[in-house]
Short mmCIF file of C-alpha atoms in Angstrom, two decimals:
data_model
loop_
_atom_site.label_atom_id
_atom_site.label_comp_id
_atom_site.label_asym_id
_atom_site.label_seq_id
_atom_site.Cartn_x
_atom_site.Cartn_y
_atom_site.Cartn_z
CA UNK S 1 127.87 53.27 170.12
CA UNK S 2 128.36 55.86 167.67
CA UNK S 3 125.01 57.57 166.58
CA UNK S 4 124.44 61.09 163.97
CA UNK S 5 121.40 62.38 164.86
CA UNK S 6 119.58 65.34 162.05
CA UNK S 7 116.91 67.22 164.06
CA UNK S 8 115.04 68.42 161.02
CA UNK S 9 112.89 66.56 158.42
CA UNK S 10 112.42 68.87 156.59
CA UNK S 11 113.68 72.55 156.12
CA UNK S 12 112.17 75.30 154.04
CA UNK S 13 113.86 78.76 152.71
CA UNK S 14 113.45 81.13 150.17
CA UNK S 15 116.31 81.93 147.47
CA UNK S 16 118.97 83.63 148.54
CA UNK S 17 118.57 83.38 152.34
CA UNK S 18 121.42 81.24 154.33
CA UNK S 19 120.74 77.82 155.27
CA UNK S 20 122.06 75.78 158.25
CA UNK S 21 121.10 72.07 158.49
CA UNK S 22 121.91 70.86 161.88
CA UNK S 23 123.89 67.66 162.41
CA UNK S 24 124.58 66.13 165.99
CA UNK S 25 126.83 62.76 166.53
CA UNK S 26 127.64 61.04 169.53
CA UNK S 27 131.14 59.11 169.35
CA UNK S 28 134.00 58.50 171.92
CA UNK S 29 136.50 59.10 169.91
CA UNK S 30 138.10 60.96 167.33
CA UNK S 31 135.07 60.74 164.14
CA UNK S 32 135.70 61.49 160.52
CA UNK S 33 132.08 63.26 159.36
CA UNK S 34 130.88 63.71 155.78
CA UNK S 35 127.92 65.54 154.10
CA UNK S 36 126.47 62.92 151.79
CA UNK S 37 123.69 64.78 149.22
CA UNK S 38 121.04 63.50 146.92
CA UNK S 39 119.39 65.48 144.29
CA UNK S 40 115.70 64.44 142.57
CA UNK S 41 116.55 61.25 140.28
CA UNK S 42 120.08 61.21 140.97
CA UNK S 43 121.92 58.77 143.13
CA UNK S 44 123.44 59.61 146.79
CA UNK S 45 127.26 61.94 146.44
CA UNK S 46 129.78 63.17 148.74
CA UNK S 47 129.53 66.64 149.32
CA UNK S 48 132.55 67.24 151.61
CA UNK S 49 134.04 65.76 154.73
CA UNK S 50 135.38 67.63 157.40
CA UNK S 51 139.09 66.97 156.92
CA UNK S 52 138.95 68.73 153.82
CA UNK S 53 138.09 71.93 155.05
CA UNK S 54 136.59 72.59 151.59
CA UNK S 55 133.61 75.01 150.56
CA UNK S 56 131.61 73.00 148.10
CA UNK S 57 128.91 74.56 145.87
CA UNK S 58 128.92 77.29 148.45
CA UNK S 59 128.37 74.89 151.46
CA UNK S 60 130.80 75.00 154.34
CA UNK S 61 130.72 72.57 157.32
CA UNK S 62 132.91 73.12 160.89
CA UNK S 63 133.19 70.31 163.07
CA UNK S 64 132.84 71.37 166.57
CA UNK S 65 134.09 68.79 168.81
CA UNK S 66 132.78 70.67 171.87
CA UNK S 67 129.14 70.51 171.22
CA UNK S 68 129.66 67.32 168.52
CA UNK S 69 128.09 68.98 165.84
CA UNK S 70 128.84 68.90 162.18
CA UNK S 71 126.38 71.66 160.70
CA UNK S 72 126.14 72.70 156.92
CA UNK S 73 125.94 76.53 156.43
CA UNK S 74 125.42 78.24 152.97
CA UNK S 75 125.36 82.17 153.15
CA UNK S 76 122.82 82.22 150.04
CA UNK S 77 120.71 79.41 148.83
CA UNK S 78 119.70 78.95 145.82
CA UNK S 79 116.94 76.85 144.05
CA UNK S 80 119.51 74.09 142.93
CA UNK S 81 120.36 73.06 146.56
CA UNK S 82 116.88 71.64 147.15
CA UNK S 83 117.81 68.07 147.73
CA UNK S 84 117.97 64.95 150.66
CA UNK S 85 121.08 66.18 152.79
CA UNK S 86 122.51 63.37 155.33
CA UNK S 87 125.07 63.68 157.21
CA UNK S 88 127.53 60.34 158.34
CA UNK S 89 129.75 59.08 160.37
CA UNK S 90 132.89 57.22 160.28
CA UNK S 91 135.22 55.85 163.05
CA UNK S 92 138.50 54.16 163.59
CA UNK S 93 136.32 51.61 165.16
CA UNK S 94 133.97 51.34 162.09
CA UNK S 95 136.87 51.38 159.64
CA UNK S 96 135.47 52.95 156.65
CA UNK S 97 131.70 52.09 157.53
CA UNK S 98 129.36 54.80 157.42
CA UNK S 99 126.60 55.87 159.80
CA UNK S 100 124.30 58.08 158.82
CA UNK S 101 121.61 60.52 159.80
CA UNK S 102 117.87 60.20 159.30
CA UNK S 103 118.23 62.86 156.74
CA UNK S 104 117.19 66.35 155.98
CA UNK S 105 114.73 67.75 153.17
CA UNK S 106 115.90 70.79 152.24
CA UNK S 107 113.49 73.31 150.03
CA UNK S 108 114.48 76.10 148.52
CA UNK S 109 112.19 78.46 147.08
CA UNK S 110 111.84 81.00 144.47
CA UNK F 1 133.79 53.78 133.73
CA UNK F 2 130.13 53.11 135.52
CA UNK F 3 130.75 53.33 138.94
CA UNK F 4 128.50 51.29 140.86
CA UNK F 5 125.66 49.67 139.23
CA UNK F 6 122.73 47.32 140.23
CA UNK F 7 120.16 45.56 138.91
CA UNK F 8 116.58 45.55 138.82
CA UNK F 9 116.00 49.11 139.83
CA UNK F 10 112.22 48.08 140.70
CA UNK F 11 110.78 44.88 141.88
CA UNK F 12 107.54 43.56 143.21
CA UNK F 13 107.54 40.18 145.26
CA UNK F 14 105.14 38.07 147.04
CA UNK F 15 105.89 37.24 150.72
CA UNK F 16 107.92 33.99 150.98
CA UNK F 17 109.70 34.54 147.68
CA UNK F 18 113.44 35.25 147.16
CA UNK F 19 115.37 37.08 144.75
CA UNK F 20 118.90 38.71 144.82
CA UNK F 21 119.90 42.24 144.38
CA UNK F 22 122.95 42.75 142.10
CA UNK F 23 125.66 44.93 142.35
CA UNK F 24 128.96 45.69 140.59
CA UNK F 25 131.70 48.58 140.46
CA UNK F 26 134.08 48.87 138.16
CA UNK F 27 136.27 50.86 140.31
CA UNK F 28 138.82 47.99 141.56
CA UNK F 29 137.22 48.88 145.37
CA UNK F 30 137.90 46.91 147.93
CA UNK F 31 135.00 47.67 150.57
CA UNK F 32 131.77 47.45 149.20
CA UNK F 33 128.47 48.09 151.28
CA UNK F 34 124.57 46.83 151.11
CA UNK F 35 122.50 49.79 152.88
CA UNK F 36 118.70 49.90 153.00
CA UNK F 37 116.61 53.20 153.17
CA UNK F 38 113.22 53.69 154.48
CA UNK F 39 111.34 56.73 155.04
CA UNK F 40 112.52 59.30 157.40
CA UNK F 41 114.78 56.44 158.73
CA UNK F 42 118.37 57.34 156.98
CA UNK F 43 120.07 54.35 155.34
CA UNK F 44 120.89 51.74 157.66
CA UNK F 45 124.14 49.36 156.60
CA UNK F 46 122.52 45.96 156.18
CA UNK F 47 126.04 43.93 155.26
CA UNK F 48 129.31 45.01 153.85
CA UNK F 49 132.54 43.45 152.78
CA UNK F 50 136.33 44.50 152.88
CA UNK F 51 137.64 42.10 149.80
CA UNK F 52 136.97 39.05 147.78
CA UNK F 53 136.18 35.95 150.35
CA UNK F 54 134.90 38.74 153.34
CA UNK F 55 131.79 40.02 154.77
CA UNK F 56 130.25 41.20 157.98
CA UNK F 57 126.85 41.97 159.14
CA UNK F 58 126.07 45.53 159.40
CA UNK F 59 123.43 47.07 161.60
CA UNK F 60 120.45 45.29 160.34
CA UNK F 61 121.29 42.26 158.76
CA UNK F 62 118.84 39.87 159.73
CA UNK F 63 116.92 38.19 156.69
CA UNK F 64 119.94 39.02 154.34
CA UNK F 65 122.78 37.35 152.69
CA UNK F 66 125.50 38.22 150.80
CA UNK F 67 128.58 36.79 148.96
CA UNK F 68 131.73 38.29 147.78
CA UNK F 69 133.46 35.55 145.14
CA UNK F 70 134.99 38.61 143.48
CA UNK F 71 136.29 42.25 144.09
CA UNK F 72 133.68 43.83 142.00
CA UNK F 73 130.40 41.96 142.62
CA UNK F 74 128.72 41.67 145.73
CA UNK F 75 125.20 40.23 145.45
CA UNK F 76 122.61 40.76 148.37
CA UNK F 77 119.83 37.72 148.79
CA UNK F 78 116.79 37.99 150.06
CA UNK F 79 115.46 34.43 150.83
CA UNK F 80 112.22 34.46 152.22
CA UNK F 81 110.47 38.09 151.48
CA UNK F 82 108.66 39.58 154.35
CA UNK F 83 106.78 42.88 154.09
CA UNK F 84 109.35 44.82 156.35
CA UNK F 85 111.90 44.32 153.97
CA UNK F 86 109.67 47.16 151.50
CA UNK F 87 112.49 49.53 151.00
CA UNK F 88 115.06 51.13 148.84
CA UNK F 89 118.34 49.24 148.71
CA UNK F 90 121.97 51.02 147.79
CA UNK F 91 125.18 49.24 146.98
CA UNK F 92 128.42 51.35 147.85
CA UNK F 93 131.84 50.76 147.17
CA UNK F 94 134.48 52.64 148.39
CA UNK F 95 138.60 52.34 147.94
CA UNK F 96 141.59 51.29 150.55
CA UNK F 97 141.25 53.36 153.51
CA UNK F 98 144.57 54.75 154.94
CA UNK F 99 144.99 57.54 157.07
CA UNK F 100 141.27 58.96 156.56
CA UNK F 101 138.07 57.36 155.42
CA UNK F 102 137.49 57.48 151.71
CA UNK F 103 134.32 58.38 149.85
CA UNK F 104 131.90 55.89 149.35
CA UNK F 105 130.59 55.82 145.89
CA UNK F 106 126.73 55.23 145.46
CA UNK F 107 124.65 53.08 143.08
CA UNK F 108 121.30 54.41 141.74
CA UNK F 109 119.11 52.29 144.07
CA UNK F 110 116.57 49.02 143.67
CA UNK F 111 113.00 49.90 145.05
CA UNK F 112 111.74 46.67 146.54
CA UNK F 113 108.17 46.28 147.32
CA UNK F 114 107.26 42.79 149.16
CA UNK F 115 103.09 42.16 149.16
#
């Protein structure tokens, strides 16, 4: 069974310090993982998926097959990152389903 | 175009009642997904489909139905509300996957509150 685990609720920092949020997955297999975001009134977006190798609004993510983790690193945070961050899960056995994390608040503040 | 969007964003229902979530893209997506989120709980997939005529359960479909008569509606139905379906519900659609997994594109939500 393929599972994405997010070991923080919630996570709190100040603008301009880096920010990691963790991200854990369990999967035999060879997973496709995503960063799925969702700012205050707005609805749930793709911020970048592994295979892209992308840096997004600052935010970089390395997947590290050895530990299965998928965590989300900015060097400097700023105030517009505060949002729900979840990370997902997709499989060749899932097709294009998703699963996703429990979901981490993240805070910035000023 | 609108993307994904569904219909009533808020709803209060007494337990036994029914109602039926609606969602549309305008996207020409095949796959299109029902998810529900509850509090500190993610969003679990409650039913998807991969084209006109097809659906599957998903992780917690139990209480749920859904139809799929064409490529961009996919209605959810609740039939007889019970409390522990109080949650927020998301419709996703997403286009043909080939070599990787594309992005799944998000409605704005229906709050559902069952008393």
């Amino acid at each position: 069974a393929q599972r994405v685990t997010q070991p923080e609720k919630l996570l709190s920092v100040f603008k301009g310090a880096p920010v990691e949020l963790k991200c854990n997955y369990s999967y035999s297999g060879s997973p496709e993982l995503f960063w799925y975001v969702q700012y205050s009134r707005q609805r749930l977006q793709l911020l970048l998926r592994h295979i892209s190798r992308e840096s997004i609004k600052g935010f970089t993510a390395d997947l590290n097959k050895g530990e299965t983790s998928f965590h989300l690193k900015k060097p400097f945070a700023q105030e517009e990152d505060s949002a729900m961050y979840y990370c997902a899960l997709s499989g060749k056995t899932s097709g294009s389903r998703l699963t996703f994390g429990e979901g981490t608040q993240l805070t910035v503040n000023p | 175009n609108a993307g994904v969007t569904q219909t009533p964003k808020f709803r209060i229902l007494k337990i036994g009642q029914s109602m039926t979530l609606q969602c549309t893209q305008d996207m020409n997506h095949n796959y299109m997904y029902w998810y529900r989120q509850d509090p500190g709980m993610g969003l679990k997939l409650i039913y998807y489909s991969v084209g006109a005529g097809i659906t599957d359960k998903g992780e917690v479909p139990n209480g749920y139905n859904v139809s799929r008569s064409t490529t961009e509606d996919f209605p959810l139905r609740l039939e007889l509300a019970a409390p522990s379906q109080t949650s927020v519900y998301f419709c996703a659609s997403s286009g043909q996957t080939g070599v990787s997994y594309n992005e799944q594109f998000f409605g704005p939500g229906t709050r559902l509150t069952v008393l």
